[in-house]
Amino acid sequence: MLQIGRLPWICKNGIRCFSSSVVSKQADFKIGIVGMGHVGTAVANNLLKKGFEVSAITDIKPELCSGYPQSVKIVSTPAEVASLSNVVVTGLPKPPDVKQVFEGSDGLLQGMDTGKVWIDHSTTDHEQNKVFSEKLGEKGAELLECPITGGLEALKKGQMAVWVAGNKNSYEKVKPILDASYSTVQYTGGLGTAMIPKVLSNMLCGLQVIAMAEAMLIAKRSGLDLVEFWHSIRMSAGNSFLWETCGPNVFRGEYHDSFPIDLMCKDNQLGYEMARNAKVPLELFGLMQQIYNRALYSLGPDVGCYAPPKLYELEHKESLQVRGFENWSYTVENV
């Protein structure tokens, strides 16, 4: 195993925590996970496949914690997860969910101690994170803001990207954990800096989803075969990661159902707040946000985040679904 720096020391509760030096060995990590949804499940599986110890897991839906080795303890509260771990990973839907997990007598904070690190993959409120970081600092623990991008299928394969913000020493300590699930790990600076590219990336994707729907409708009503049109754009300067991945998803009629539009609209609102604080007008992004809100109100909160094409299909009475993409998948390669 890779060893960098000195061995960790023993915390008062018996869990080995990290000293001020850079990370020790893979075997010194005891990793707990709070929230066993898409992100938590994928991270747990990636870590176990790479030989890391997953010490404890929990979720408000206990059935999501089944199917793991007996060495992985299933506990009832975030506090228990933190007490059994020296690194805690979370990936939660919204800022109120993160707040609920962190606070209270059963919250994450109660189990944190000197040298422990919290890796939060949630796309959440930076101002809230600052409060959490201050409270953790009083106990000698650290919060790393680690939003992710690339899609669920890429995460399952360990091919997603993650931005990391917070204390750089803490980042260097836990980087082997991040490397186990992500093909690209980028440190962005102090707390708050990782959430900016994450949210703006999602908003840029939202623009492209809407533009793709309009382009496909124009092509279809002009008599073009949709698959041939999709390939035509793939070979052009108009191609993009989203065109490559969103197109087949819409062709199958799935609309990226692993990431609901409710969460996309939450991210759009976070972006609006960022722009307001930066005193930058949201003209194009603002229009995108309103189209997404219209899709949310028309189709409901659980439809996938590629829902604007579905909205356009219904409004214009044109289907964008085609055969031949039932088993289509994609991979990500760093170049």
Coordinates of C-alpha atoms in Angstrom, one line a residue:
M1 CA 0.0 0.0 0.0
L2 CA 1.1 3.6 -0.7
Q3 CA 2.5 5.3 2.4
I4 CA 3.1 9.0 2.6
G5 CA 4.1 10.7 5.8
R6 CA 3.7 9.4 9.4
L7 CA 1.3 6.9 10.8
P8 CA -1.9 8.3 12.3
W9 CA -2.4 8.4 16.0
I10 CA -5.2 7.1 18.2
C11 CA -8.3 9.2 18.9
K12 CA -9.8 9.1 22.4
N13 CA -12.7 7.0 21.2
G14 CA -10.3 4.3 19.8
I15 CA -10.8 5.2 16.2
R16 CA -7.5 6.0 14.4
C17 CA -7.5 9.5 13.1
F18 CA -5.0 11.5 11.0
S19 CA -2.2 13.6 12.3
S20 CA -1.2 16.9 10.7
S21 CA 1.1 15.0 8.3
V22 CA 0.0 13.9 4.8
V23 CA -1.9 10.6 4.5
S24 CA -0.7 7.3 5.8
K25 CA -1.8 4.0 4.3
Q26 CA -5.0 2.7 2.7
A27 CA -5.5 0.3 5.6
D28 CA -5.6 3.2 8.1
F29 CA -8.9 4.5 6.6
K30 CA -12.1 3.7 8.3
I31 CA -14.7 5.1 6.0
G32 CA -18.4 5.6 7.0
I33 CA -21.1 6.6 4.6
V34 CA -24.3 8.5 5.4
G35 CA -27.0 8.2 2.6
M36 CA -27.0 5.1 0.5
G37 CA -28.8 6.5 -2.5
H38 CA -27.2 6.6 -6.0
V39 CA -24.0 8.3 -4.8
G40 CA -23.5 6.5 -1.5
T41 CA -24.1 3.1 -3.1
A42 CA -21.7 3.7 -5.9
V43 CA -19.0 5.1 -3.6
A44 CA -19.3 2.2 -1.2
N45 CA -19.0 -0.3 -4.0
N46 CA -16.0 1.4 -5.5
L47 CA -14.2 1.6 -2.2
L48 CA -14.9 -2.0 -1.4
K49 CA -13.7 -3.1 -4.8
K50 CA -10.4 -1.2 -4.3
G51 CA -9.8 -2.8 -0.9
F52 CA -10.8 0.1 1.4
E53 CA -12.5 -0.6 4.7
V54 CA -16.1 0.7 4.8
S55 CA -16.7 0.8 8.5
A56 CA -20.4 1.8 8.8
I57 CA -23.4 2.9 6.7
T58 CA -26.8 4.4 7.4
D59 CA -29.8 5.7 5.5
I60 CA -33.3 6.8 6.3
K61 CA -34.4 3.8 4.1
P62 CA -32.8 0.8 5.9
E63 CA -33.4 -1.4 2.8
L64 CA -30.8 0.6 0.9
C65 CA -28.1 -0.7 3.3
S66 CA -28.6 -4.4 2.5
G67 CA -26.3 -6.5 0.4
Y68 CA -22.9 -5.4 1.8
P69 CA -20.3 -7.6 3.5
Q70 CA -20.8 -8.4 7.2
S71 CA -17.7 -6.2 8.0
V72 CA -19.8 -3.2 7.0
K73 CA -21.9 -2.2 10.1
I74 CA -25.4 -1.0 9.5
V75 CA -26.2 1.6 12.1
S76 CA -29.2 3.9 12.8
T77 CA -27.7 7.4 13.0
P78 CA -25.1 9.7 11.4
A79 CA -23.5 10.1 14.8
E80 CA -22.8 6.3 15.0
V81 CA -21.3 6.3 11.5
A82 CA -19.0 9.1 12.5
S83 CA -18.0 7.5 15.8
L84 CA -17.0 4.3 14.0
S85 CA -15.0 6.1 11.2
N86 CA -12.2 8.6 10.7
V87 CA -13.6 9.7 7.3
V88 CA -17.3 10.1 6.6
V89 CA -18.7 10.4 3.1
T90 CA -22.2 11.9 2.4
G91 CA -24.1 12.5 -0.8
L92 CA -27.5 14.0 0.0
P93 CA -30.2 15.7 -2.1
K94 CA -30.7 19.2 -0.7
P95 CA -29.3 21.6 1.8
P96 CA -32.0 20.8 4.4
D97 CA -31.1 17.1 4.2
V98 CA -27.4 17.9 4.8
K99 CA -28.5 20.1 7.8
Q100 CA -30.6 17.4 9.2
V101 CA -27.8 14.8 9.0
F102 CA -25.3 17.2 10.6
E103 CA -27.2 18.6 13.5
G104 CA -29.0 17.2 16.6
S105 CA -28.2 14.6 19.2
D106 CA -27.9 11.9 16.6
G107 CA -26.2 14.1 14.0
L108 CA -22.9 13.7 12.3
L109 CA -21.2 16.4 14.4
Q110 CA -21.7 14.4 17.6
G111 CA -19.4 11.6 16.3
M112 CA -16.7 13.9 14.9
D113 CA -13.4 14.3 16.7
T114 CA -9.9 15.6 16.2
G115 CA -8.4 14.5 12.9
K116 CA -11.6 13.3 11.3
V117 CA -12.6 14.4 7.9
W118 CA -16.1 14.8 6.4
I119 CA -16.3 14.4 2.6
D120 CA -19.6 15.9 1.4
H121 CA -20.6 15.2 -2.2
S122 CA -23.9 17.1 -1.8
T123 CA -24.5 20.1 -4.1
T124 CA -25.5 22.4 -1.3
D125 CA -25.4 25.9 0.2
H126 CA -22.0 27.3 0.7
E127 CA -23.1 29.6 3.6
Q128 CA -24.5 26.6 5.4
N129 CA -21.2 24.8 4.8
K130 CA -19.3 27.6 6.4
V131 CA -21.3 27.2 9.6
F132 CA -20.7 23.5 9.6
S133 CA -17.0 24.0 9.0
E134 CA -16.7 26.3 12.0
K135 CA -18.5 23.8 14.3
L136 CA -16.3 21.0 13.1
G137 CA -13.2 23.2 13.6
E138 CA -14.1 23.5 17.3
K139 CA -13.7 19.8 17.5
G140 CA -10.6 19.6 15.4
A141 CA -12.3 18.0 12.5
E142 CA -12.6 19.2 8.8
L143 CA -15.2 19.5 6.1
L144 CA -14.3 19.0 2.5
E145 CA -16.8 20.3 -0.1
C146 CA -16.7 17.7 -2.9
P147 CA -19.4 18.0 -5.5
I148 CA -19.3 15.6 -8.4
T149 CA -20.1 15.6 -12.1
G150 CA -20.3 13.2 -15.0
G151 CA -23.4 11.1 -14.5
L152 CA -24.4 8.0 -12.4
E153 CA -23.2 5.5 -15.0
A154 CA -19.7 7.1 -15.0
L155 CA -19.7 7.1 -11.1
K156 CA -20.4 3.3 -11.0
K157 CA -17.4 2.8 -13.2
G158 CA -15.2 5.2 -11.2
Q159 CA -15.1 7.6 -14.1
M160 CA -16.7 10.7 -12.7
A161 CA -14.9 14.0 -11.8
V162 CA -14.9 15.6 -8.3
W163 CA -14.0 19.1 -7.3
V164 CA -12.6 19.5 -3.8
A165 CA -12.6 22.7 -1.6
G166 CA -11.4 23.1 1.9
N167 CA -8.2 22.6 3.9
K168 CA -5.5 21.4 1.5
N169 CA -3.8 19.2 4.0
S170 CA -7.1 17.4 4.7
Y171 CA -7.6 17.0 0.9
E172 CA -4.2 15.4 0.5
K173 CA -4.9 13.0 3.4
V174 CA -8.1 11.6 1.9
K175 CA -7.2 11.9 -1.8
P176 CA -6.7 8.1 -2.1
I177 CA -10.3 7.7 -1.2
L178 CA -11.4 10.1 -3.9
D179 CA -9.1 8.4 -6.4
A180 CA -11.0 5.2 -5.8
S181 CA -14.2 6.5 -7.2
Y182 CA -13.2 9.4 -9.5
S183 CA -11.0 9.5 -12.6
T184 CA -10.4 13.2 -12.2
V185 CA -9.9 14.9 -8.8
Q186 CA -9.4 18.7 -8.8
Y187 CA -8.6 20.8 -5.8
T188 CA -10.1 24.3 -6.3
G189 CA -9.1 26.1 -3.1
G190 CA -10.9 27.3 0.0
L191 CA -14.3 26.2 1.1
G192 CA -17.0 27.4 -1.3
T193 CA -14.8 27.3 -4.4
A194 CA -15.8 23.8 -5.5
M195 CA -19.5 24.6 -5.5
I196 CA -19.1 27.3 -8.1
P197 CA -17.9 25.1 -11.0
K198 CA -20.4 22.4 -10.0
V199 CA -23.5 24.6 -10.1
L200 CA -22.4 26.5 -13.2
S201 CA -21.6 23.2 -14.9
N202 CA -25.1 22.0 -14.3
M203 CA -26.6 25.2 -15.5
L204 CA -24.5 25.0 -18.7
C205 CA -25.9 21.5 -19.2
G206 CA -29.4 22.8 -18.7
L207 CA -28.8 25.3 -21.6
Q208 CA -27.6 22.5 -23.8
V209 CA -30.5 20.2 -23.0
I210 CA -33.0 22.9 -24.1
A211 CA -31.0 23.8 -27.2
M212 CA -30.8 20.1 -28.1
A213 CA -34.6 19.7 -27.8
E214 CA -35.1 22.7 -30.1
A215 CA -32.6 21.4 -32.7
M216 CA -34.1 17.9 -32.7
L217 CA -37.6 19.2 -33.2
I218 CA -36.4 21.5 -36.1
A219 CA -34.6 18.5 -37.7
K220 CA -37.6 16.1 -37.4
R221 CA -40.1 18.6 -38.7
S222 CA -37.8 19.3 -41.6
G223 CA -37.8 15.6 -42.6
L224 CA -34.5 14.5 -41.2
D225 CA -34.0 11.1 -39.6
L226 CA -33.3 11.8 -35.9
V227 CA -30.5 9.2 -35.6
E228 CA -28.7 10.5 -38.7
F229 CA -29.1 14.1 -37.4
W230 CA -27.7 13.1 -34.1
H231 CA -24.6 11.5 -35.8
S232 CA -24.3 14.6 -38.0
I233 CA -23.9 16.9 -35.0
R234 CA -21.5 14.4 -33.4
M235 CA -19.1 15.0 -36.3
S236 CA -19.5 18.7 -36.2
A237 CA -18.2 21.6 -34.1
G238 CA -21.6 21.6 -32.4
N239 CA -20.9 18.3 -30.6
S240 CA -20.5 18.1 -26.8
F241 CA -20.4 15.6 -24.0
L242 CA -24.1 16.4 -23.3
W243 CA -25.1 15.9 -26.9
E244 CA -23.4 12.5 -26.9
T245 CA -25.1 11.4 -23.6
C246 CA -28.4 13.2 -23.4
G247 CA -29.5 12.4 -27.0
P248 CA -29.6 8.6 -26.5
N249 CA -31.2 9.1 -23.1
V250 CA -34.1 11.1 -24.7
F251 CA -34.3 8.6 -27.6
R252 CA -35.0 5.9 -25.0
G253 CA -37.6 8.2 -23.3
E254 CA -35.8 8.1 -19.9
Y255 CA -34.9 11.8 -19.6
H256 CA -32.1 11.0 -17.1
D257 CA -34.4 9.6 -14.5
S258 CA -31.5 8.9 -12.0
F259 CA -31.3 12.7 -11.3
P260 CA -34.8 14.3 -10.8
I261 CA -35.6 17.7 -12.2
D262 CA -36.4 18.8 -8.6
L263 CA -32.7 18.6 -7.8
M264 CA -31.8 20.3 -11.1
C265 CA -34.1 23.2 -10.2
K266 CA -32.5 23.4 -6.7
D267 CA -29.0 23.7 -8.4
N268 CA -30.4 26.4 -10.7
Q269 CA -31.6 28.4 -7.7
L270 CA -28.1 28.0 -6.1
G271 CA -26.7 29.4 -9.3
Y272 CA -29.1 32.3 -9.2
E273 CA -27.9 33.1 -5.6
M274 CA -24.3 33.0 -6.8
A275 CA -25.0 35.4 -9.6
R276 CA -26.9 37.7 -7.3
N277 CA -24.0 37.8 -4.8
A278 CA -21.6 38.4 -7.7
K279 CA -23.8 41.1 -9.2
V280 CA -23.9 39.4 -12.6
P281 CA -27.2 39.5 -14.5
L282 CA -28.7 36.1 -15.4
E283 CA -30.2 36.7 -18.8
L284 CA -29.6 33.4 -20.7
F285 CA -29.3 31.3 -17.6
G286 CA -32.4 33.0 -16.2
L287 CA -34.4 31.9 -19.3
M288 CA -33.1 28.4 -18.9
Q289 CA -34.1 28.4 -15.2
Q290 CA -37.7 29.4 -16.1
I291 CA -38.0 26.7 -18.7
Y292 CA -36.9 24.2 -16.2
N293 CA -39.3 25.5 -13.6
R294 CA -42.1 25.2 -16.2
A295 CA -41.1 21.6 -16.8
L296 CA -41.1 21.0 -13.1
Y297 CA -44.5 22.4 -12.6
S298 CA -46.0 20.6 -15.6
L299 CA -44.4 17.2 -15.3
G300 CA -43.8 16.9 -11.5
P301 CA -40.6 16.8 -9.3
D302 CA -39.6 13.2 -10.0
V303 CA -39.2 13.4 -13.8
G304 CA -35.6 13.3 -15.0
C305 CA -33.4 16.4 -15.3
Y306 CA -33.6 16.1 -19.1
A307 CA -37.3 16.8 -18.9
P308 CA -37.4 20.0 -21.2
P309 CA -37.4 17.8 -24.3
K310 CA -40.3 15.8 -22.9
L311 CA -42.1 19.1 -22.3
Y312 CA -41.5 20.2 -25.9
E313 CA -42.6 16.8 -27.2
L314 CA -45.9 17.2 -25.4
E315 CA -46.4 20.8 -26.3
H316 CA -45.6 20.2 -30.0
K317 CA -47.1 16.7 -30.3
E318 CA -43.9 15.3 -31.7
S319 CA -42.0 12.3 -30.3
L320 CA -38.2 12.3 -30.1
Q321 CA -38.0 8.7 -29.2
V322 CA -36.3 6.2 -31.6
R323 CA -35.3 2.5 -31.6
G324 CA -31.8 1.2 -31.4
F325 CA -30.5 2.8 -28.2
E326 CA -31.9 0.3 -25.6
N327 CA -28.4 -1.0 -24.7
W328 CA -26.5 2.1 -25.4
S329 CA -23.9 3.2 -22.8
Y330 CA -20.9 5.5 -22.7
T331 CA -17.5 5.6 -21.1
V332 CA -15.3 8.5 -20.0
E333 CA -11.6 8.8 -20.8
N334 CA -9.2 11.4 -19.7
V335 CA -7.1 12.8 -22.5

